[in-house]
């Protein structure tokens, strides 16, 4: 997450940058998160040309849906109507005590001031969310997240947990509706992809390393006959799991360069206007960084970063690094990944495959095996 590069975690009383999104640390003291949160929220940053490109496609009626791991909701701010947030969004929040929901504008003053937003619901009233069972997600719709390495707690003297409370009000902490480390991860991506499977006639992958499940599985999951287009600074590889064929998923077209530059050129070409971006060039010969991607399918823009695409001296299994967690024990899988070939995102580790595979789909589904390297 790029935010870690600008985070002075020691100043916030954290033991490492990742603690900013750790639910145990948040429950212990939410002040560090909200001291930094103003830099995460919409309004602080604005949609980029890439966000505006997606909104333009949507306006033309040719964009089915956007799936994103981002939490800043800039897609919606740009005007994209159908967005699926794999890890939630900062556009809304929920009281951790009474479950009352709030919009980002409701807590904007607290966020901008670096204060912990507290629920203002009178204690003699019940929120609509807690009184309506239809709004609750069932346990079967949730996936238990990975367990994080136990870290040292910061000293209570470093940051006070005391907050001004108002008599007669709930005063529960209002937490943004994003998935923290240690929280259950919703299955929104899988459910929506199953609905979009037959509707999608092309896939655009933009600005990603495709190294984290479940989004890393989308490329292979969709129908094999639809074009897959990569817009990225370098080539990324995805191992096939749902198909019986070995090898990687190759893209039909790779437009390599800064995403904003590429989509600007695409928009101008689609509108028939003069292109202001330097003309991209073809790859004239096979290069190691192509990683089996046909050279005629690649266009290079000036901002392409082919040097980091491939570590040529390392074996192929090290070049491909995938972060996957077991759906049974919830631990990050090191070594063999057993992936269900029928489900979008169901993976087992060695131990759970032996003991749990027959419980999944009554033992009717088959599993593909992939060897991966651990990534810290």
CSV table of C-alpha atoms in Angstrom, one decimal:
chain,number,residue,atom,x,y,z
A,1,UNK,CA,0.0,0.0,0.0
A,2,UNK,CA,1.7,3.3,-1.1
A,3,UNK,CA,0.4,5.0,2.1
A,4,UNK,CA,3.1,3.1,4.0
A,5,UNK,CA,5.8,5.0,2.2
A,6,UNK,CA,4.7,8.3,3.7
A,7,UNK,CA,3.7,7.1,7.2
A,8,UNK,CA,5.8,8.0,10.2
A,9,UNK,CA,4.6,5.1,12.3
A,10,UNK,CA,6.8,5.8,15.3
A,11,UNK,CA,5.4,9.2,15.6
A,12,UNK,CA,2.0,7.6,15.8
A,13,UNK,CA,3.1,5.1,18.5
A,14,UNK,CA,3.0,2.1,16.2
A,15,UNK,CA,5.5,-0.7,16.1
A,16,UNK,CA,5.4,-1.0,12.2
A,17,UNK,CA,3.5,0.7,9.4
A,18,UNK,CA,1.1,-2.2,8.9
A,19,UNK,CA,-0.3,-1.6,12.5
A,20,UNK,CA,-2.2,1.3,11.1
A,21,UNK,CA,-4.7,-1.2,9.6
A,22,UNK,CA,-4.5,-3.8,12.3
A,23,UNK,CA,-7.9,-4.3,14.0
A,24,UNK,CA,-6.4,-5.2,17.4
A,25,UNK,CA,-4.4,-2.0,17.5
A,26,UNK,CA,-7.4,-0.1,16.3
A,27,UNK,CA,-9.6,-1.5,19.1
A,28,UNK,CA,-6.9,-0.8,21.6
A,29,UNK,CA,-6.5,2.8,20.5
A,30,UNK,CA,-8.1,4.2,17.3
A,31,UNK,CA,-6.4,7.6,17.7
A,32,UNK,CA,-3.3,6.8,15.5
A,33,UNK,CA,-5.5,5.8,12.6
A,34,UNK,CA,-7.6,8.9,12.8
A,35,UNK,CA,-4.6,11.2,13.2
A,36,UNK,CA,-3.4,9.9,9.8
A,37,UNK,CA,-6.8,9.2,8.2
A,38,UNK,CA,-7.3,12.7,6.7
A,39,UNK,CA,-4.7,11.9,4.1
A,40,UNK,CA,-6.6,8.8,3.0
A,41,UNK,CA,-10.1,10.3,2.5
A,42,UNK,CA,-11.6,11.6,-0.8
A,43,UNK,CA,-11.2,15.4,-1.0
A,44,UNK,CA,-7.5,15.1,0.0
A,45,UNK,CA,-6.7,13.5,-3.3
A,46,UNK,CA,-8.6,13.8,-6.6
A,47,UNK,CA,-9.4,11.3,-9.3
A,48,UNK,CA,-6.6,10.7,-11.8
A,49,UNK,CA,-6.9,10.4,-15.6
A,50,UNK,CA,-7.2,6.7,-15.1
A,51,UNK,CA,-10.2,7.1,-12.9
A,52,UNK,CA,-11.7,9.6,-15.4
A,53,UNK,CA,-11.1,7.1,-18.2
A,54,UNK,CA,-13.2,4.5,-16.4
A,55,UNK,CA,-15.9,7.0,-15.8
A,56,UNK,CA,-15.8,8.0,-19.5
A,57,UNK,CA,-16.2,4.3,-20.5
A,58,UNK,CA,-19.1,4.0,-18.1
A,59,UNK,CA,-20.7,7.1,-19.7
A,60,UNK,CA,-20.4,5.5,-23.1
A,61,UNK,CA,-22.3,2.5,-21.8
A,62,UNK,CA,-19.4,0.1,-22.4
A,63,UNK,CA,-18.2,-0.5,-18.9
A,64,UNK,CA,-19.9,-3.4,-17.0
A,65,UNK,CA,-18.2,-3.0,-13.6
A,66,UNK,CA,-15.0,-2.0,-11.9
A,67,UNK,CA,-13.4,-4.3,-9.3
A,68,UNK,CA,-10.8,-2.6,-7.1
A,69,UNK,CA,-8.7,-3.2,-4.0
A,70,UNK,CA,-8.4,0.5,-3.5
A,71,UNK,CA,-10.4,2.0,-0.5
A,72,UNK,CA,-10.4,5.7,-1.4
A,73,UNK,CA,-13.6,5.5,-3.5
A,74,UNK,CA,-12.1,7.7,-6.2
A,75,UNK,CA,-13.8,5.6,-8.9
A,76,UNK,CA,-17.2,6.7,-7.6
A,77,UNK,CA,-16.0,10.3,-7.2
A,78,UNK,CA,-14.9,10.3,-10.9
A,79,UNK,CA,-18.4,9.1,-11.8
A,80,UNK,CA,-18.2,5.3,-12.1
A,81,UNK,CA,-21.5,3.8,-11.1
A,82,UNK,CA,-20.8,0.1,-10.6
A,83,UNK,CA,-17.9,-0.5,-8.3
A,84,UNK,CA,-17.0,-3.6,-6.3
A,85,UNK,CA,-14.6,-2.9,-3.4
A,86,UNK,CA,-12.7,-6.0,-2.5
A,87,UNK,CA,-11.5,-4.4,0.8
A,88,UNK,CA,-14.3,-2.0,1.5
A,89,UNK,CA,-14.5,1.7,1.0
A,90,UNK,CA,-13.9,4.9,3.0
A,91,UNK,CA,-17.2,6.3,1.6
A,92,UNK,CA,-19.1,5.0,4.6
A,93,UNK,CA,-18.5,3.9,8.2
A,94,UNK,CA,-20.2,2.0,11.0
A,95,UNK,CA,-20.4,2.5,14.8
A,96,UNK,CA,-18.6,-0.5,16.3
A,97,UNK,CA,-21.0,-0.4,19.3
A,98,UNK,CA,-24.5,0.0,18.0
A,99,UNK,CA,-23.9,-0.6,14.2
A,100,UNK,CA,-25.4,2.7,13.1
A,101,UNK,CA,-24.1,3.6,9.6
A,102,UNK,CA,-22.6,7.0,8.7
A,103,UNK,CA,-21.4,8.5,5.4
A,104,UNK,CA,-18.0,10.0,5.1
A,105,UNK,CA,-19.5,13.5,5.1
A,106,UNK,CA,-21.1,12.8,8.5
A,107,UNK,CA,-17.6,12.3,10.1
A,108,UNK,CA,-15.7,14.7,7.9
A,109,UNK,CA,-15.1,17.3,10.6
A,110,UNK,CA,-13.6,14.7,12.9
A,111,UNK,CA,-11.5,13.2,10.2
A,112,UNK,CA,-10.1,16.6,9.1
A,113,UNK,CA,-9.3,17.4,12.7
A,114,UNK,CA,-7.7,14.1,13.4
A,115,UNK,CA,-10.2,13.2,16.0
A,116,UNK,CA,-11.8,9.8,16.7
A,117,UNK,CA,-15.5,10.1,15.5
A,118,UNK,CA,-17.9,9.0,18.1
A,119,UNK,CA,-21.5,7.8,17.6
A,120,UNK,CA,-24.1,10.4,18.4
A,121,UNK,CA,-27.1,8.1,18.5
A,122,UNK,CA,-29.2,8.6,21.7
A,123,UNK,CA,-28.9,5.5,24.0
A,124,UNK,CA,-32.7,5.1,24.1
A,125,UNK,CA,-32.8,4.5,20.4
A,126,UNK,CA,-31.8,1.5,18.3
A,127,UNK,CA,-30.1,1.8,15.0
A,128,UNK,CA,-31.8,0.5,11.9
A,129,UNK,CA,-28.9,-1.8,11.2
A,130,UNK,CA,-29.2,-3.6,14.5
A,131,UNK,CA,-33.0,-3.9,14.3
A,132,UNK,CA,-33.0,-5.3,10.8
A,133,UNK,CA,-31.8,-8.8,10.3
A,134,UNK,CA,-31.9,-8.3,6.5
A,135,UNK,CA,-28.9,-6.0,6.6
A,136,UNK,CA,-26.6,-8.5,8.5
A,137,UNK,CA,-24.3,-10.7,6.5
A,138,UNK,CA,-24.5,-14.3,7.4
A,139,UNK,CA,-21.4,-16.2,8.5
A,140,UNK,CA,-21.3,-18.2,5.3
A,141,UNK,CA,-21.0,-15.0,3.2
A,142,UNK,CA,-17.8,-14.0,5.1
A,143,UNK,CA,-14.3,-15.3,4.9
A,144,UNK,CA,-12.1,-15.3,8.0
A,145,UNK,CA,-9.0,-13.2,7.4
A,146,UNK,CA,-5.4,-14.3,7.9
A,147,UNK,CA,-3.9,-14.2,11.4
A,148,UNK,CA,-1.2,-11.6,11.6
A,149,UNK,CA,2.1,-12.1,13.4
A,150,UNK,CA,1.7,-11.1,17.1
A,151,UNK,CA,3.4,-7.8,17.7
A,152,UNK,CA,4.3,-5.9,20.7
A,153,UNK,CA,1.6,-3.5,22.0
A,154,UNK,CA,2.6,0.1,22.2
A,155,UNK,CA,2.8,1.6,25.7
A,156,UNK,CA,-0.5,3.1,26.9
A,157,UNK,CA,1.6,6.1,28.0
A,158,UNK,CA,2.5,6.8,24.3
A,159,UNK,CA,-1.1,7.6,23.2
A,160,UNK,CA,-4.0,8.1,25.5
A,161,UNK,CA,-7.1,6.1,24.8
A,162,UNK,CA,-9.3,8.6,26.7
A,163,UNK,CA,-11.9,10.4,24.6
A,164,UNK,CA,-14.5,13.0,25.5
A,165,UNK,CA,-17.9,11.3,25.9
A,166,UNK,CA,-21.3,12.9,25.7
A,167,UNK,CA,-23.9,11.8,28.3
A,168,UNK,CA,-26.9,10.0,26.8
A,169,UNK,CA,-25.3,9.1,23.5
A,170,UNK,CA,-23.9,5.8,22.3
A,171,UNK,CA,-20.3,7.2,22.1
A,172,UNK,CA,-19.1,4.1,20.1
A,173,UNK,CA,-16.1,4.5,17.8
A,174,UNK,CA,-17.2,5.0,14.2
A,175,UNK,CA,-14.9,2.8,12.0
A,176,UNK,CA,-14.6,3.2,8.3
A,177,UNK,CA,-16.1,0.3,6.3
A,178,UNK,CA,-12.7,-1.1,5.2
A,179,UNK,CA,-11.3,-4.5,6.0
A,180,UNK,CA,-8.5,-4.3,8.5
A,181,UNK,CA,-5.9,-7.0,9.2
A,182,UNK,CA,-7.7,-9.4,11.6
A,183,UNK,CA,-11.3,-8.8,10.3
A,184,UNK,CA,-13.5,-11.0,8.2
A,185,UNK,CA,-13.3,-10.4,4.5
A,186,UNK,CA,-16.6,-10.3,2.6
A,187,UNK,CA,-17.2,-12.4,-0.4
A,188,UNK,CA,-18.6,-9.5,-2.5
A,189,UNK,CA,-16.1,-10.1,-5.3
A,190,UNK,CA,-16.8,-13.8,-5.8
A,191,UNK,CA,-20.6,-13.3,-5.7
A,192,UNK,CA,-20.6,-10.5,-8.2
A,193,UNK,CA,-18.1,-12.2,-10.5
A,194,UNK,CA,-20.4,-15.2,-10.8
A,195,UNK,CA,-23.1,-12.8,-12.0
A,196,UNK,CA,-20.8,-11.0,-14.4
A,197,UNK,CA,-19.2,-14.2,-15.8
A,198,UNK,CA,-21.4,-14.5,-18.9
A,199,UNK,CA,-21.8,-10.7,-19.3
A,200,UNK,CA,-18.2,-9.7,-19.6
A,201,UNK,CA,-16.9,-9.5,-23.2
A,202,UNK,CA,-13.4,-8.0,-22.3
A,203,UNK,CA,-11.2,-7.5,-19.3
A,204,UNK,CA,-8.9,-4.5,-18.6
A,205,UNK,CA,-6.3,-4.9,-15.9
A,206,UNK,CA,-4.8,-1.7,-14.7
A,207,UNK,CA,-2.0,-0.7,-12.4
A,208,UNK,CA,-1.4,-3.8,-10.4
A,209,UNK,CA,1.1,-6.5,-9.5
A,210,UNK,CA,-1.7,-9.1,-9.4
A,211,UNK,CA,0.0,-10.6,-6.4
A,212,UNK,CA,-2.8,-10.7,-3.8
A,213,UNK,CA,-5.9,-12.9,-3.9
A,214,UNK,CA,-8.8,-12.7,-4.6
A,215,UNK,CA,-8.2,-10.1,-7.3
A,216,UNK,CA,-5.2,-12.1,-8.7
A,217,UNK,CA,-7.7,-14.8,-9.7
A,218,UNK,CA,-10.0,-12.7,-11.9
A,219,UNK,CA,-7.8,-12.9,-15.0
A,220,UNK,CA,-8.0,-16.7,-15.1
A,221,UNK,CA,-11.5,-17.0,-13.8
A,222,UNK,CA,-13.4,-15.2,-16.6
A,223,UNK,CA,-14.2,-17.0,-19.9
A,224,UNK,CA,-11.1,-17.9,-21.9
A,225,UNK,CA,-12.4,-16.4,-25.2
A,226,UNK,CA,-12.7,-12.8,-24.1
A,227,UNK,CA,-9.8,-10.4,-24.7
A,228,UNK,CA,-7.6,-9.5,-21.7
A,229,UNK,CA,-5.8,-6.2,-21.9
A,230,UNK,CA,-3.0,-5.1,-19.5
A,231,UNK,CA,-2.4,-1.4,-18.8
A,232,UNK,CA,0.6,-1.4,-16.5
A,233,UNK,CA,4.2,-0.1,-16.2
A,234,UNK,CA,5.4,-3.7,-16.6
A,235,UNK,CA,4.2,-7.2,-17.5
A,236,UNK,CA,2.7,-9.3,-14.7
A,237,UNK,CA,2.1,-13.0,-14.8
A,238,UNK,CA,-0.8,-15.0,-13.4
A,239,UNK,CA,-0.7,-18.8,-12.9
A,240,UNK,CA,-3.6,-20.7,-14.3
A,241,UNK,CA,-5.7,-22.5,-11.8
A,242,UNK,CA,-9.2,-23.0,-13.2
A,243,UNK,CA,-8.0,-24.5,-16.5
A,244,UNK,CA,-6.2,-27.8,-16.9
A,245,UNK,CA,-3.6,-26.3,-19.1
A,246,UNK,CA,-0.2,-25.6,-17.4
A,247,UNK,CA,1.6,-22.3,-17.6
A,248,UNK,CA,0.6,-18.6,-17.2
A,249,UNK,CA,-2.3,-16.6,-18.3
A,250,UNK,CA,-1.1,-14.4,-21.2
A,251,UNK,CA,-2.7,-11.1,-22.1
A,252,UNK,CA,-4.0,-10.4,-25.6
A,253,UNK,CA,-2.5,-7.0,-25.5
A,254,UNK,CA,-0.1,-5.3,-23.1
A,255,UNK,CA,0.1,-1.4,-23.1
A,256,UNK,CA,3.1,-0.7,-20.9
A,257,UNK,CA,3.6,2.7,-19.4
A,258,UNK,CA,2.2,5.0,-16.8
A,259,UNK,CA,-1.5,4.2,-16.6
A,260,UNK,CA,-2.5,7.9,-17.0
A,261,UNK,CA,-0.4,8.2,-20.1
A,262,UNK,CA,-1.8,5.0,-21.7
A,263,UNK,CA,-5.5,5.8,-21.0
A,264,UNK,CA,-5.0,9.4,-22.2
A,265,UNK,CA,-3.7,8.0,-25.5
A,266,UNK,CA,-6.6,5.5,-25.6
A,267,UNK,CA,-9.2,8.1,-25.0
A,268,UNK,CA,-7.9,10.4,-27.6
A,269,UNK,CA,-7.7,7.6,-30.1
A,270,UNK,CA,-11.2,6.5,-29.3
A,271,UNK,CA,-12.5,10.0,-29.6
A,272,UNK,CA,-10.7,10.5,-32.9
A,273,UNK,CA,-8.7,13.5,-31.5
A,274,UNK,CA,-5.0,14.3,-31.9
A,275,UNK,CA,-2.9,12.3,-29.6
A,276,UNK,CA,-0.7,14.5,-27.3
A,277,UNK,CA,1.2,11.5,-25.9
A,278,UNK,CA,4.4,10.4,-27.5
A,279,UNK,CA,3.7,7.5,-29.9
A,280,UNK,CA,4.3,4.1,-28.4
A,281,UNK,CA,6.6,1.7,-30.1
A,282,UNK,CA,6.5,-2.0,-30.9
A,283,UNK,CA,8.9,-4.6,-29.4
A,284,UNK,CA,11.2,-5.6,-32.3
A,285,UNK,CA,12.8,-8.8,-30.8
A,286,UNK,CA,12.2,-11.3,-28.1
A,287,UNK,CA,13.4,-10.1,-24.7
A,288,UNK,CA,13.7,-11.9,-21.3
A,289,UNK,CA,11.3,-9.4,-19.7
A,290,UNK,CA,8.5,-10.4,-22.0
A,291,UNK,CA,8.1,-13.6,-20.0
A,292,UNK,CA,6.7,-15.6,-22.9
A,293,UNK,CA,4.3,-12.7,-23.8
A,294,UNK,CA,4.3,-12.5,-27.7
A,295,UNK,CA,6.3,-9.4,-28.7
A,296,UNK,CA,3.7,-8.4,-31.2
A,297,UNK,CA,1.1,-8.0,-28.4
A,298,UNK,CA,3.2,-5.4,-26.6
A,299,UNK,CA,3.2,-1.6,-27.0
A,300,UNK,CA,5.8,0.4,-25.1
A,301,UNK,CA,5.1,3.9,-23.9
A,302,UNK,CA,8.0,6.2,-22.7
A,303,UNK,CA,7.1,5.5,-19.0
A,304,UNK,CA,7.2,1.7,-19.3
A,305,UNK,CA,9.4,0.1,-16.6
A,306,UNK,CA,10.5,-3.1,-18.3
A,307,UNK,CA,13.7,-3.3,-16.1
A,308,UNK,CA,11.7,-4.5,-13.1
A,309,UNK,CA,9.3,-6.7,-15.0
A,310,UNK,CA,11.5,-9.8,-14.6
A,311,UNK,CA,14.5,-10.8,-12.5
A,312,UNK,CA,16.2,-12.6,-15.3
A,313,UNK,CA,18.8,-14.4,-13.1
A,314,UNK,CA,16.2,-15.9,-10.9
A,315,UNK,CA,14.2,-19.1,-11.6
A,316,UNK,CA,10.7,-18.8,-12.9
A,317,UNK,CA,9.1,-20.0,-9.7
A,318,UNK,CA,10.7,-17.1,-7.8
A,319,UNK,CA,9.6,-14.5,-10.3
A,320,UNK,CA,6.0,-15.4,-9.7
A,321,UNK,CA,5.1,-14.5,-6.2
A,322,UNK,CA,1.5,-14.9,-5.0
A,323,UNK,CA,0.0,-14.1,-1.6
A,324,UNK,CA,-2.8,-16.6,-0.8
A,325,UNK,CA,-4.4,-17.6,2.5
A,326,UNK,CA,-6.0,-20.9,3.3
A,327,UNK,CA,-9.7,-20.7,3.4
A,328,UNK,CA,-9.8,-23.2,6.3
A,329,UNK,CA,-7.0,-22.4,8.7
A,330,UNK,CA,-6.7,-18.7,7.4
A,331,UNK,CA,-2.9,-18.8,7.4
A,332,UNK,CA,-0.8,-17.6,4.5
A,333,UNK,CA,0.1,-20.6,2.4
A,334,UNK,CA,3.8,-21.4,2.0
A,335,UNK,CA,4.7,-24.1,-0.5
A,336,UNK,CA,1.8,-25.8,-2.3
A,337,UNK,CA,-1.5,-24.1,-3.0
A,338,UNK,CA,-4.5,-26.3,-3.7
A,339,UNK,CA,-7.0,-24.2,-5.6
A,340,UNK,CA,-10.5,-25.4,-6.5
A,341,UNK,CA,-10.9,-25.4,-10.2
A,342,UNK,CA,-14.7,-24.8,-10.0
A,343,UNK,CA,-14.8,-22.0,-7.5
A,344,UNK,CA,-13.5,-18.5,-8.0
A,345,UNK,CA,-11.5,-18.2,-4.8
A,346,UNK,CA,-11.1,-21.3,-2.6
A,347,UNK,CA,-7.6,-22.4,-1.6
A,348,UNK,CA,-6.2,-24.9,0.8
A,349,UNK,CA,-2.8,-25.5,2.3
A,350,UNK,CA,-1.1,-28.9,2.5
A,351,UNK,CA,-2.5,-29.8,5.9
A,352,UNK,CA,-6.1,-28.6,5.2
A,353,UNK,CA,-6.2,-30.2,1.8
A,354,UNK,CA,-5.6,-33.6,3.4
A,355,UNK,CA,-8.3,-33.1,6.1
A,356,UNK,CA,-10.9,-30.8,4.4
A,357,UNK,CA,-11.0,-31.4,0.7
A,358,UNK,CA,-13.8,-34.0,0.9
A,359,UNK,CA,-15.9,-31.5,2.9
A,360,UNK,CA,-15.8,-28.9,0.1
A,361,UNK,CA,-18.7,-29.3,-2.4
A,362,UNK,CA,-19.2,-32.9,-1.1
A,363,UNK,CA,-15.8,-33.8,-2.6
A,364,UNK,CA,-17.0,-33.3,-6.1
A,365,UNK,CA,-14.7,-30.4,-7.0
A,366,UNK,CA,-11.2,-30.9,-8.3
A,367,UNK,CA,-8.1,-29.0,-7.2
A,368,UNK,CA,-5.1,-27.6,-9.1
A,369,UNK,CA,-1.7,-27.6,-7.4
A,370,UNK,CA,0.7,-24.6,-7.5
A,371,UNK,CA,4.1,-24.2,-5.8
A,372,UNK,CA,4.7,-20.7,-4.6
A,373,UNK,CA,7.5,-18.9,-2.8
A,374,UNK,CA,6.8,-17.1,0.5
A,375,UNK,CA,6.7,-13.3,0.2
A,376,UNK,CA,7.3,-11.2,3.3
